[in-house]
């Protein structure tokens, strides 16, 4: 892959709660190269959305980034004053959310919303920006884009709204697109359409994608590399081809064994025992140790670092310690 | 276990429409055809899977099957009985014939009651057990779903999503029903916990000879638990076959597209999007074959002629003009 576009280092985000601080993102390191598709995968509550929001400095209160950097093209987004950060978010990086209805403004037309980035960040006129918006809506496959410019979000289906979100996000040709579960709310046939569209447009423009998902099938079908999160920490990072041949971390292996598969319907599933721990009551040492079938002496008391793997990639597990 | 040799559940010509009001003043009335002419039967001890995309009518069908929603047309028979019969003997018998588990275990459990009380609900209503016998039975039920007796005193918010679904399953098992209708029972769960609940449902079926009507939008989950699978599109069953036959030899163009759209776990085999367009609203079901606007194989007659669900191989049914 090419040159590094995004370099996240030691990023931690903490929420103040009545029962004490809760670390939603715990010292995450992650890189994305230009044009690369990196998937962040993990179960509910493991910190995927907070990681995505933290990278753009969008953490909602009472959350706070307590340490780390997120450098986009060498510039630490998190060290910038808010006004400059907003510029970065407009031009160089864009975000797509899981539920497009909450991300779109219900009282503005589709046209106004898709045209807005061009007016605000590129100083285009109303006419110019609406014409560009119509062209963009055509590219994302919205039927009858000229007429839809005047539609409101509630008049569109879920899949069409997500097409509009993609159009908005790509309007200024960002270098990085962060997509948080962009297809989780959609039917499987529409999911395929939206993923294909997002990948095609990004590839044409050389845009890199950080794709947040809980669906390993989506990872296999779209990503170049995968980062697995568990309880706020990144526990494995690998190229997708090596990952799906056999992941290195016991949690990743457990996830794959838990999945019902179309090609092997009769097989008895092998679930991971227990449940995902609450971030306010995390186990000591390796956060995964109470559920891990391979836990051994050091695991309960010592938190493993990320170990480099011989075939590339990294795993946060003592099994891979030298 | 089986008291009668016939099906535990039999649906014949089952249909349900809703009137939905639209427009700014909600003056425009539209008829939503949620379920149209469904014929299905579930044999004792059988798991019938029902798959389809959101809005295709799965939950409406489930609520009619269990006697929670009256049909607009057609009949439901649970163990041969009509749930709308009204006779008190029938009403007393129904809870022992069929129970239901919902997608969101949180909203289906009373937040103000300890879960032991909720699990015992059916036992109290049925009568015949003393308080201490009921407590014993609740402990037994909780053990069957992998919970401990002391969990009976906890409240729903003190459980994880997977544990709450276990509680809902324990409640459904209380009166040892012959059939459990499961409406997306694992869709809200994380994969590691989803696998635990799927295995639990499989074990309970093996142990008690339960029958399931198992509903999900996830084809892999349905394939995992079902003996036969029915595929639904816009309120109609478009294909019905033994699970292995359906997954190996899907015949209907919609089933094929649905299977092809499931993202596989092999990065070496990336597949293009399988199907164009979106499902039309059930308030405007297309003429002829309802799938024709999205079907690659559609011919002119598909817009005019409505195919019937037809047996194309022994036990394998499909609703497509090209397959008849
Ligand atoms: N406002 C808040 N106050 C306290 N804790 C919060 C707040 N927002 C999020 N959290 C916690 O931060 C953790 C990470 O949340 P996040 O939304 O990133 O999870 P996620 O991995 O995106 O999960 P999902 O798959 O369910 O979207 C969770 O444990 C969540 O409960
Ligand atoms: N009470 C109701 N009033 C109006 N429309 C309804 C009602 N219940 C369901 N519908 C409609 O019927 C169709 C089928 O719904 P449902 O059975 O919930 O689908 P599924 O469970 O397959 O997602 C949908 O279009 C839905 O909006
Ligand atoms: S560090 Fe130990 S407990 Fe943690 S995943 Fe590795 S083997 Fe399991
Ligand atoms: S009847 Fe025609 S439109 Fe319908 S599924 Fe068959 S080929 Fe396609
Ligand atoms: Mg999230
Ligand atoms: Mg439903």
CSV table of C-alpha atoms and ligand atoms in Angstrom, one decimal, chain A residues 15 17 22 24 43-51 61-62 98 181 279, ligand 1:
chain,number,residue,atom,x,y,z
A,15,UNK,CA,-16.5,9.2,29.8
A,17,UNK,CA,-20.0,8.7,34.7
A,22,UNK,CA,-15.1,4.8,31.8
A,24,UNK,CA,-14.3,3.8,25.9
A,43,UNK,CA,-19.2,-6.3,19.3
A,44,UNK,CA,-21.6,-3.8,20.6
A,45,UNK,CA,-20.1,-1.3,23.1
A,46,UNK,CA,-16.4,-2.1,22.4
A,47,UNK,CA,-15.7,1.5,21.4
A,48,UNK,CA,-15.9,1.5,17.6
A,49,UNK,CA,-18.1,4.5,17.3
A,50,UNK,CA,-16.2,6.4,19.9
A,51,UNK,CA,-12.9,5.6,18.1
A,61,UNK,CA,-19.7,15.3,26.3
A,62,UNK,CA,-19.3,14.0,29.0
A,98,UNK,CA,-25.3,4.2,10.9
A,181,UNK,CA,-21.9,0.9,10.3
A,279,UNK,CA,-16.4,-1.1,30.5
C,1,LIG,N1,-22.5,9.5,26.8
C,1,LIG,C1,-21.9,8.4,27.3
C,1,LIG,N2,-21.7,8.3,28.6
C,1,LIG,C2,-21.1,7.2,29.1
C,1,LIG,N3,-20.6,6.2,28.4
C,1,LIG,C3,-20.8,6.2,27.1
C,1,LIG,C4,-21.4,7.4,26.5
C,1,LIG,N4,-21.4,7.1,25.1
C,1,LIG,C5,-20.8,5.9,24.9
C,1,LIG,N5,-20.4,5.4,26.1
C,1,LIG,C6,-19.8,4.1,26.3
C,1,LIG,O1,-18.6,4.0,25.5
C,1,LIG,C7,-18.5,2.6,25.1
C,1,LIG,C8,-18.2,2.6,23.6
C,1,LIG,O2,-19.3,3.0,22.9
C,1,LIG,P1,-19.4,3.0,21.3
C,1,LIG,O3,-20.6,3.7,20.9
C,1,LIG,O4,-18.1,3.5,20.8
C,1,LIG,O5,-19.6,1.4,21.1
C,1,LIG,P2,-19.7,0.7,19.6
C,1,LIG,O6,-18.5,-0.2,19.6
C,1,LIG,O7,-19.8,1.7,18.5
C,1,LIG,O8,-21.0,-0.2,19.8
C,1,LIG,P3,-22.2,-0.5,18.8
C,1,LIG,O9,-21.7,-1.7,18.0
C,1,LIG,O10,-23.3,-0.9,19.7
C,1,LIG,O11,-22.5,0.7,18.0
C,1,LIG,C9,-19.7,1.9,25.5
C,1,LIG,O12,-19.5,1.1,26.6
C,1,LIG,C10,-20.7,3.0,25.8
C,1,LIG,O13,-21.6,2.5,26.8
